[in-house]
């Protein structure tokens, strides 16, 4: 068997003979950014841009300390600790070229559950100037219908009573900001990198709602001192598979317990609003703009919603990956019809962007045969995604008398998906959703109450009151259940 080299700081010189590795002095890096939620996406995106800045421009003030606040973060914590924060980013091109490289911008990692104080210390450290977030669409703790902060969450209740023992991102942010204020330090910027429209504004509104209940004077300070830039982030980052780990081991001779794979495309558009300085990300291709909203809306309503359209319909048809959907002409045509007839008409103009070209490029990216992005990843947490990616488009079209049929079929298919949990070949679907129990119960109640699924107010608001929608929805649900053939249904609508 080929000898493998462990991915670790002390082996970097040796590893550098195999693939590109950081050449900057990692030990001389100061932590300038603390990042909460180190998933694959952060490692393929912000950490990659930061690495490029260090590598190309000798930057040494902005390295990253990763933070995990949930038990589920333990594995990445343990792996990154073992590997001195190093990991391999494997870029997979559509022509089959694979480009692995070692990323070195994450210098440290801390787990809130084990070391609350150490997490607060690093967030309150004078060198820390930004706290960035990828806490997922569902992580912002707001009620999607009212848009208000959810104070019923027991962890939030705990933090309100015990500010010194935070549990959620809100408890940590307020505790760390309090320390900074009390020490006379400048506030940090809170930079949301999640797929939510106006992600910075949402983070701000939620944090202020929480802080006002916890400590009014602190809330006022936060309101005055903390900037929350909105941003649009983009890079398709599938779940790492065993094959990726084996590829590195067998082909490159590198033992990395958790590499990240991604597509070559990368984009980050951010508002230039920072409380306490920022890395010169523009040197490595990040776009700073005064108003990011049109970019966000375009990306979420086309890319992310497009993913969900393919994911939900593809799952019940039996496609396993997004690229498999894109090899199926019906799915390609359906996706484009959704984008052209429903998503695009409600978008605002985006300066310098040709929408048709943007949609063509999305189709090319989705079709990348090497990415193998699973439909189960795309469908995961649909209860947090569809209310942000797809339902707003449907609502805007209902209000403006636009087409709603393509989106409505997705919602009807989502009911079937949640109810049956099987694809058309009877294979079980891997359903990962914090609301999977509720979704299934509501879908199954549809036998006696056909609109039960849509009655879930936290997801659909008062959509159930709209007769134009419910008539179409009921017809489509009936057809899916009767015929069980989603593709025939899709074709009949094109
Ligand atoms: C995906 C995103 O989660 C999803 O459903 O649409 O993760 C998507 O791949 C990224 O936002 C791409 O930038």
Coordinates of C-alpha atoms and ligand atoms in Angstrom, one line a residue:
X1 CA 0.0 0.0 0.0
X2 CA 1.1 3.5 -0.8
X3 CA 2.5 5.4 2.1
X4 CA 0.4 8.3 3.2
X5 CA 1.4 11.5 4.9
X6 CA -0.8 12.9 7.6
X7 CA -2.1 16.4 7.0
X8 CA -0.5 18.4 9.8
X9 CA 1.6 21.5 10.1
X10 CA 4.8 19.6 10.7
X11 CA 4.3 17.7 7.4
X12 CA 3.6 20.7 5.2
X13 CA 7.0 20.8 3.6
X14 CA 6.7 17.2 2.6
X15 CA 3.1 17.6 1.5
X16 CA 4.1 20.6 -0.5
X17 CA 5.9 18.3 -2.9
X18 CA 2.5 16.7 -3.7
X19 CA 0.0 19.5 -3.8
X20 CA 0.0 23.3 -3.2
X21 CA 0.2 24.1 0.6
X22 CA 0.3 27.4 2.5
X23 CA 3.7 29.0 2.1
X24 CA 3.0 31.8 4.6
X25 CA 4.1 31.6 8.2
X26 CA 0.9 30.4 9.9
X27 CA 2.4 30.9 13.3
X28 CA 2.8 34.6 12.7
X29 CA -0.9 35.0 11.9
X30 CA -3.2 36.9 14.3
X31 CA -6.8 35.9 14.6
X32 CA -8.8 38.7 13.1
X33 CA -12.0 36.8 12.3
X34 CA -13.9 34.4 14.5
X35 CA -16.3 32.2 12.5
X36 CA -19.3 30.5 14.0
X37 CA -20.4 27.4 12.0
X38 CA -17.5 25.8 10.3
X39 CA -19.1 23.7 7.6
X40 CA -18.0 22.7 4.2
X41 CA -19.3 26.0 2.8
X42 CA -17.2 28.2 5.0
X43 CA -14.1 26.2 4.3
X44 CA -14.7 26.4 0.5
X45 CA -15.6 30.1 0.6
X46 CA -14.5 32.6 3.2
X47 CA -11.6 30.5 4.5
X48 CA -10.5 30.0 0.9
X49 CA -10.6 33.8 0.1
X50 CA -8.7 34.5 3.4
X51 CA -6.1 31.9 2.5
X52 CA -5.6 33.5 -0.9
X53 CA -5.1 36.9 0.8
X54 CA -2.5 35.4 3.0
X55 CA -0.8 33.5 0.2
X56 CA -0.8 36.2 -2.4
X57 CA -0.5 39.4 -0.3
X58 CA 1.3 38.5 2.9
X59 CA -1.7 39.4 5.0
X60 CA -1.2 38.4 8.6
X61 CA -4.0 40.0 10.6
X62 CA -7.1 38.2 9.5
X63 CA -6.7 34.5 10.2
X64 CA -9.7 32.6 11.4
X65 CA -10.6 31.0 14.7
X66 CA -13.5 28.5 14.0
X67 CA -16.2 28.2 16.6
X68 CA -18.7 25.4 17.1
X69 CA -21.7 25.9 19.4
X70 CA -23.5 22.6 18.9
X71 CA -22.7 19.0 19.7
X72 CA -22.8 18.3 16.0
X73 CA -19.7 20.5 15.6
X74 CA -17.5 18.2 17.7
X75 CA -16.3 16.1 14.8
X76 CA -15.0 19.0 12.8
X77 CA -13.5 20.5 15.9
X78 CA -11.6 17.2 16.6
X79 CA -10.5 16.8 13.0
X80 CA -9.2 20.3 12.7
X81 CA -7.5 20.2 16.0
X82 CA -5.7 17.0 15.0
X83 CA -4.8 18.6 11.7
X84 CA -3.7 22.0 13.1
X85 CA -6.6 23.6 11.3
X86 CA -5.4 22.4 7.9
X87 CA -7.7 20.7 5.4
X88 CA -7.7 20.0 1.7
X89 CA -10.0 21.8 -0.7
X90 CA -10.6 19.7 -3.8
X91 CA -11.9 21.8 -6.7
X92 CA -13.7 19.6 -9.3
X93 CA -14.0 21.0 -12.8
X94 CA -16.6 20.0 -15.3
X95 CA -14.0 18.6 -17.6
X96 CA -12.8 16.1 -15.0
X97 CA -9.8 18.1 -13.8
X98 CA -9.4 17.9 -10.0
X99 CA -7.3 20.5 -8.2
X100 CA -6.5 19.7 -4.5
X101 CA -4.8 22.3 -2.3
X102 CA -4.2 22.7 1.4
X103 CA -5.9 25.7 3.0
X104 CA -4.2 27.2 6.0
X105 CA -6.4 30.2 7.1
X106 CA -8.1 28.5 10.0
X107 CA -5.6 28.8 12.8
X108 CA -7.6 27.7 15.8
X109 CA -10.9 26.1 16.7
X110 CA -13.0 26.2 19.9
X111 CA -16.1 24.4 21.0
X112 CA -18.5 26.4 23.0
X113 CA -19.9 23.4 24.9
X114 CA -16.4 22.6 26.3
X115 CA -14.9 26.0 26.7
X116 CA -17.4 28.8 26.9
X117 CA -14.9 31.2 28.4
X118 CA -12.2 30.6 25.8
X119 CA -14.8 31.2 23.0
X120 CA -15.8 34.5 24.7
X121 CA -12.1 35.4 25.2
X122 CA -11.3 35.1 21.5
X123 CA -14.4 37.0 20.5
X124 CA -13.5 39.8 22.9
X125 CA -9.8 39.8 22.0
X126 CA -8.6 43.2 20.7
X127 CA -7.3 41.6 17.5
X128 CA -10.7 40.2 16.6
X129 CA -12.5 42.6 14.3
X130 CA -15.1 40.4 12.6
X131 CA -17.4 37.6 13.8
X132 CA -18.8 35.9 10.8
X133 CA -21.6 33.4 10.6
X134 CA -22.8 30.4 8.6
X135 CA -25.4 29.1 11.0
X136 CA -27.8 28.0 8.3
X137 CA -31.1 29.4 7.1
X138 CA -32.8 27.8 10.1
X139 CA -30.3 29.1 12.6
X140 CA -31.5 32.7 13.0
X141 CA -34.3 31.8 15.4
X142 CA -37.1 33.8 13.9
X143 CA -40.7 32.9 13.1
X144 CA -40.9 32.8 9.3
X145 CA -44.5 34.0 9.3
X146 CA -44.2 37.0 11.7
X147 CA -40.5 37.6 11.1
X148 CA -40.2 38.1 14.8
X149 CA -37.5 36.6 17.1
X150 CA -38.6 33.4 18.7
X151 CA -38.3 33.9 22.5
X152 CA -40.0 30.5 23.2
X153 CA -36.8 28.7 22.4
X154 CA -35.6 27.2 25.7
X155 CA -32.0 27.9 25.0
X156 CA -32.8 31.5 24.5
X157 CA -34.9 31.6 27.7
X158 CA -31.8 30.1 29.5
X159 CA -29.5 32.8 28.1
X160 CA -31.8 35.6 29.0
X161 CA -31.7 34.5 32.6
X162 CA -28.0 33.5 32.6
X163 CA -26.1 35.8 30.3
X164 CA -22.8 34.4 31.6
X165 CA -23.5 30.9 30.3
X166 CA -24.5 31.4 26.7
X167 CA -25.7 28.6 24.4
X168 CA -26.8 30.0 21.1
X169 CA -25.1 32.4 18.8
X170 CA -27.2 35.3 20.3
X171 CA -26.0 34.6 23.8
X172 CA -22.4 34.4 22.7
X173 CA -22.6 37.6 20.6
X174 CA -24.1 39.6 23.4
X175 CA -21.8 38.2 26.1
X176 CA -18.7 38.9 23.9
X177 CA -19.9 42.4 22.9
X178 CA -20.5 43.2 26.5
X179 CA -17.0 42.3 27.4
X180 CA -15.7 44.5 24.6
X181 CA -17.8 47.4 25.7
X182 CA -16.8 47.0 29.3
X183 CA -13.1 46.9 28.3
X184 CA -13.4 50.0 26.1
X185 CA -12.7 48.0 22.9
X186 CA -14.3 48.7 19.6
X187 CA -17.2 46.4 18.6
X188 CA -16.6 43.7 16.0
X189 CA -18.6 43.5 12.7
X190 CA -21.1 40.7 12.5
X191 CA -20.9 39.3 9.0
X192 CA -23.7 36.9 8.1
X193 CA -22.8 34.5 5.2
X194 CA -26.0 32.6 5.1
X195 CA -28.5 32.2 2.3
X196 CA -31.1 34.6 3.6
X197 CA -32.3 37.7 1.9
X198 CA -30.9 40.7 3.7
X199 CA -28.9 38.4 5.9
X200 CA -27.1 41.2 7.7
X201 CA -30.3 43.1 8.4
X202 CA -31.9 39.9 9.7
X203 CA -28.9 39.2 12.0
X204 CA -29.1 42.7 13.3
X205 CA -32.9 42.7 13.9
X206 CA -32.7 39.3 15.7
X207 CA -29.7 40.2 17.8
X208 CA -31.2 43.5 18.8
X209 CA -34.5 41.8 19.8
X210 CA -32.6 39.4 22.0
X211 CA -30.2 42.0 23.4
X212 CA -33.1 44.4 24.3
X213 CA -34.7 41.7 26.5
X214 CA -31.3 40.9 28.1
X215 CA -29.7 44.2 28.7
X216 CA -31.2 47.5 27.3
X217 CA -28.0 49.5 27.7
X218 CA -26.0 46.9 25.9
X219 CA -28.6 46.7 23.1
X220 CA -28.2 50.5 22.6
X221 CA -24.5 50.2 22.3
X222 CA -24.8 47.3 19.8
X223 CA -27.3 49.3 17.8
X224 CA -24.8 52.2 17.6
X225 CA -21.5 50.4 17.2
X226 CA -22.0 47.1 15.4
X227 CA -22.2 46.9 11.6
X228 CA -24.0 44.0 9.9
X229 CA -23.1 44.0 6.2
X230 CA -25.5 42.1 3.9
X231 CA -23.8 39.7 1.6
X232 CA -24.4 37.3 -1.3
X233 CA -22.3 34.2 -1.0
X234 CA -21.9 31.5 -3.6
X235 CA -20.0 28.3 -4.2
X236 CA -21.6 24.9 -4.6
X237 CA -20.1 22.7 -1.9
X238 CA -21.4 19.1 -1.8
X239 CA -21.2 16.9 1.3
X240 CA -17.7 15.2 1.5
X241 CA -17.9 11.6 0.6
X242 CA -15.7 8.6 1.5
X243 CA -14.6 8.5 -2.1
X244 CA -13.1 12.0 -1.7
X245 CA -11.2 10.9 1.4
X246 CA -10.0 7.8 -0.5
X247 CA -9.1 9.9 -3.6
X248 CA -6.7 12.0 -1.5
X249 CA -5.3 8.9 0.2
X250 CA -4.9 6.7 -2.9
X251 CA -4.1 9.2 -5.6
X252 CA -2.2 11.9 -3.7
X253 CA -0.9 10.0 -0.7
X254 CA -2.5 12.4 1.8
X255 CA -4.4 11.5 4.9
X256 CA -7.0 14.1 5.5
X257 CA -9.9 13.1 7.6
X258 CA -12.3 15.7 6.3
X259 CA -11.4 17.4 3.0
X260 CA -13.9 19.7 1.3
X261 CA -14.9 19.4 -2.4
X262 CA -16.4 22.2 -4.4
X263 CA -17.0 23.6 -7.9
X264 CA -14.5 26.1 -9.4
X265 CA -17.1 28.9 -9.4
X266 CA -16.9 31.3 -6.5
X267 CA -18.6 34.6 -5.7
X268 CA -19.0 36.9 -2.8
X269 CA -20.7 40.3 -3.0
X270 CA -20.7 42.3 0.3
X271 CA -21.7 45.7 1.5
X272 CA -18.7 47.7 2.6
X273 CA -20.0 48.4 6.1
X274 CA -17.5 47.3 8.8
X275 CA -17.3 48.5 12.4
X276 CA -13.6 47.8 12.9
X277 CA -11.8 47.3 9.6
X278 CA -11.8 44.4 7.3
X279 CA -9.4 42.3 5.1
X280 CA -8.7 43.7 1.7
X281 CA -10.8 41.0 0.2
X282 CA -11.2 42.9 -3.1
X283 CA -7.6 41.9 -3.9
X284 CA -8.8 38.3 -4.2
X285 CA -12.0 38.9 -6.2
X286 CA -14.6 39.8 -3.6
X287 CA -17.0 42.6 -4.8
X288 CA -17.8 45.4 -2.4
X289 CA -21.0 47.2 -3.3
X290 CA -23.2 49.8 -1.6
X291 CA -26.4 47.6 -1.8
X292 CA -26.2 43.9 -2.1
X293 CA -30.0 43.2 -2.1
X294 CA -30.6 42.8 -5.8
X295 CA -27.6 40.3 -6.0
X296 CA -28.9 38.3 -3.0
X297 CA -32.4 38.1 -4.3
X298 CA -31.2 37.0 -7.8
X299 CA -29.0 34.3 -6.3
X300 CA -31.5 32.9 -3.8
X301 CA -34.5 33.0 -6.1
X302 CA -32.6 31.4 -9.0
X303 CA -29.7 29.3 -7.7
X304 CA -31.0 28.1 -4.4
X305 CA -34.7 27.9 -5.4
X306 CA -33.5 26.2 -8.6
X307 CA -31.7 23.6 -6.5
X308 CA -34.8 23.0 -4.5
X309 CA -36.9 22.6 -7.6
X310 CA -34.6 20.0 -8.9
X311 CA -34.0 18.5 -5.5
X312 CA -37.6 17.9 -4.4
X313 CA -38.9 16.8 -7.8
X314 CA -35.7 14.8 -8.5
X315 CA -35.8 13.0 -5.1
X316 CA -39.3 11.5 -5.7
X317 CA -38.4 10.7 -9.2
X318 CA -35.4 8.8 -8.0
X319 CA -32.5 10.9 -9.2
X320 CA -29.7 10.9 -6.6
X321 CA -27.7 13.9 -7.6
X322 CA -28.3 17.4 -9.1
X323 CA -26.2 16.5 -12.1
X324 CA -28.3 13.4 -12.7
X325 CA -31.3 15.8 -12.8
X326 CA -29.5 17.9 -15.4
X327 CA -28.9 14.9 -17.6
X328 CA -32.7 14.5 -17.8
X329 CA -34.1 16.9 -20.4
X330 CA -37.5 17.2 -18.6
X331 CA -35.8 18.4 -15.5
X332 CA -33.7 20.9 -17.4
X333 CA -36.7 22.3 -19.3
X334 CA -38.7 22.5 -16.1
X335 CA -36.0 24.3 -14.2
X336 CA -35.6 26.8 -17.0
X337 CA -39.4 27.3 -17.2
X338 CA -39.5 28.0 -13.5
X339 CA -36.6 30.4 -13.7
X340 CA -37.9 32.2 -16.8
X341 CA -41.6 32.3 -16.1
X342 CA -41.8 32.6 -12.3
X343 CA -38.5 33.6 -10.6
X344 CA -37.2 36.2 -13.2
X345 CA -40.3 38.3 -13.5
X346 CA -40.2 39.2 -9.8
X347 CA -36.5 40.0 -9.7
X348 CA -35.1 43.5 -9.6
X349 CA -32.6 44.6 -12.2
X350 CA -29.0 43.8 -11.2
X351 CA -26.5 46.2 -12.5
X352 CA -24.0 44.6 -14.9
X353 CA -25.7 41.2 -14.9
X354 CA -27.3 39.7 -18.0
X355 CA -30.0 37.5 -16.4
X356 CA -30.2 35.1 -19.3
X357 CA -26.4 34.5 -19.1
X358 CA -26.7 34.1 -15.3
X359 CA -29.3 31.4 -15.7
X360 CA -27.3 29.7 -18.5
X361 CA -24.3 29.6 -16.1
X362 CA -26.4 28.2 -13.3
X363 CA -27.4 25.4 -15.6
X364 CA -23.8 24.7 -16.5
X365 CA -22.8 24.7 -12.8
X366 CA -25.7 22.3 -11.9
X367 CA -24.7 20.0 -14.7
X368 CA -21.0 19.7 -13.6
X369 CA -20.8 15.8 -13.6
X370 CA -18.0 15.7 -11.1
X371 CA -19.7 17.5 -8.3
X372 CA -22.2 14.8 -7.6
X373 CA -24.1 17.1 -5.2
X374 CA -26.7 14.9 -3.6
X375 CA -30.4 15.7 -3.8
X376 CA -30.5 14.7 -0.1
X377 CA -28.2 17.6 0.7
X378 CA -30.3 20.0 -1.3
X379 CA -33.6 18.7 0.2
X380 CA -32.1 18.8 3.7
X381 CA -33.8 21.4 5.9
X382 CA -36.3 22.3 3.2
X383 CA -38.5 23.6 6.0
X384 CA -36.0 26.4 6.5
X385 CA -35.1 26.7 2.8
X386 CA -38.3 26.8 0.9
X387 CA -39.8 29.7 2.9
X388 CA -36.8 31.7 1.9
X389 CA -36.0 30.5 -1.6
X390 CA -39.2 29.5 -3.3
X391 CA -42.4 30.6 -1.4
X392 CA -41.6 34.4 -1.6
X393 CA -41.5 34.1 -5.4
X394 CA -44.9 32.3 -5.4
X395 CA -46.4 35.0 -3.1
X396 CA -45.1 37.8 -5.3
X397 CA -46.5 36.1 -8.4
X398 CA -49.9 35.6 -6.7
X399 CA -50.0 39.3 -5.8
X400 CA -49.0 40.3 -9.3
X401 CA -51.1 37.7 -11.1
X402 CA -48.0 35.9 -12.5
X403 CA -47.5 32.2 -13.1
X404 CA -47.4 30.0 -10.0
X405 CA -47.8 26.5 -11.5
X406 CA -44.1 25.4 -11.5
X407 CA -43.6 26.4 -7.8
X408 CA -46.9 24.9 -6.8
X409 CA -46.0 21.5 -8.2
X410 CA -42.8 21.7 -6.0
X411 CA -44.9 22.3 -2.9
X412 CA -47.3 19.5 -3.9
X413 CA -44.3 17.2 -4.5
X414 CA -42.9 18.3 -1.1
X415 CA -46.1 17.0 0.6
X416 CA -45.8 13.7 -1.2
X417 CA -42.0 13.5 -0.3
X418 CA -42.7 14.2 3.3
X419 CA -45.6 11.7 3.5
X420 CA -44.2 8.7 1.6
X421 CA -40.4 9.1 2.1
X422 CA -39.9 7.0 -0.9
X423 CA -38.9 7.5 -4.5
X424 CA -40.8 6.1 -7.5
X425 CA -38.8 2.9 -7.3
X426 CA -39.8 2.4 -3.6
X427 CA -36.3 3.3 -2.4
X428 CA -36.3 5.2 0.9
X429 CA -35.4 8.8 0.8
X430 CA -32.8 10.2 3.2
X431 CA -34.9 13.0 4.8
X432 CA -32.9 15.4 7.0
X433 CA -35.1 18.1 8.4
X434 CA -35.5 19.5 11.9
X435 CA -39.3 19.5 11.2
X436 CA -39.4 16.1 9.5
X437 CA -41.9 14.7 12.1
X438 CA -44.3 17.6 11.8
X439 CA -44.0 17.6 8.0
X440 CA -44.8 13.9 7.8
X441 CA -47.7 14.3 10.2
X442 CA -49.2 17.2 8.3
X443 CA -48.7 15.4 4.9
X444 CA -50.4 12.3 6.3
X445 CA -53.4 14.3 7.6
X446 CA -54.0 15.3 4.0
X447 CA -56.0 12.1 3.6
X448 CA -58.7 13.6 5.7
X449 CA -57.9 17.3 5.3
X450 CA -56.4 17.8 1.8
X451 CA -54.9 21.2 2.7
X452 CA -53.4 20.0 6.0
X453 CA -49.8 20.3 4.6
X454 CA -50.3 23.9 3.5
X455 CA -52.0 24.8 6.8
X456 CA -48.6 24.7 8.5
X457 CA -48.5 28.4 9.2
X458 CA -44.9 28.7 10.2
X459 CA -44.0 27.6 6.6
X460 CA -46.7 28.9 4.4
X461 CA -48.1 31.8 6.3
X462 CA -51.7 32.3 5.1
X463 CA -51.2 30.8 1.7
X464 CA -54.0 28.4 2.5
X465 CA -56.5 31.2 2.3
X466 CA -55.7 31.9 -1.4
X467 CA -58.2 30.1 -3.5
X468 CA -56.3 30.5 -6.8
X469 CA -53.4 28.7 -5.2
X470 CA -55.3 26.0 -3.3
X471 CA -57.3 24.9 -6.3
X472 CA -54.1 24.4 -8.3
X473 CA -52.3 22.8 -5.4
X474 CA -55.1 20.3 -4.7
X475 CA -55.3 19.3 -8.3
X476 CA -51.5 18.8 -8.5
X477 CA -51.4 16.8 -5.2
X478 CA -54.2 14.6 -6.5
X479 CA -52.4 13.9 -9.7
X480 CA -49.1 13.1 -8.0
X481 CA -50.7 10.7 -5.6
X482 CA -52.9 9.0 -8.2
X483 CA -50.3 8.6 -10.9
X484 CA -47.2 8.6 -8.8
X485 CA -45.2 9.7 -11.8
X486 CA -43.8 13.1 -11.3
X487 CA -42.1 13.3 -14.6
X488 CA -45.3 12.9 -16.5
X489 CA -46.8 15.6 -14.5
X490 CA -43.8 17.9 -15.1
X491 CA -44.1 17.2 -18.9
X492 CA -47.7 17.9 -19.0
X493 CA -47.1 21.4 -17.6
X494 CA -44.4 22.4 -20.0
Ligands
LIG1 C1 -28.1 24.9 -1.8 C2 -26.9 25.7 -1.3 O1 -28.5 24.4 0.5 C3 -28.9 24.4 -0.6 O2 -30.0 23.9 -0.9 O3 -28.8 25.5 -2.7 O4 -26.1 25.1 -0.4 C4 -26.0 26.1 -2.5 O5 -25.3 25.1 -3.0 C5 -25.1 27.3 -2.2 O6 -25.8 28.3 -1.7 C6 -24.3 27.7 -3.4 O7 -23.7 28.9 -3.2

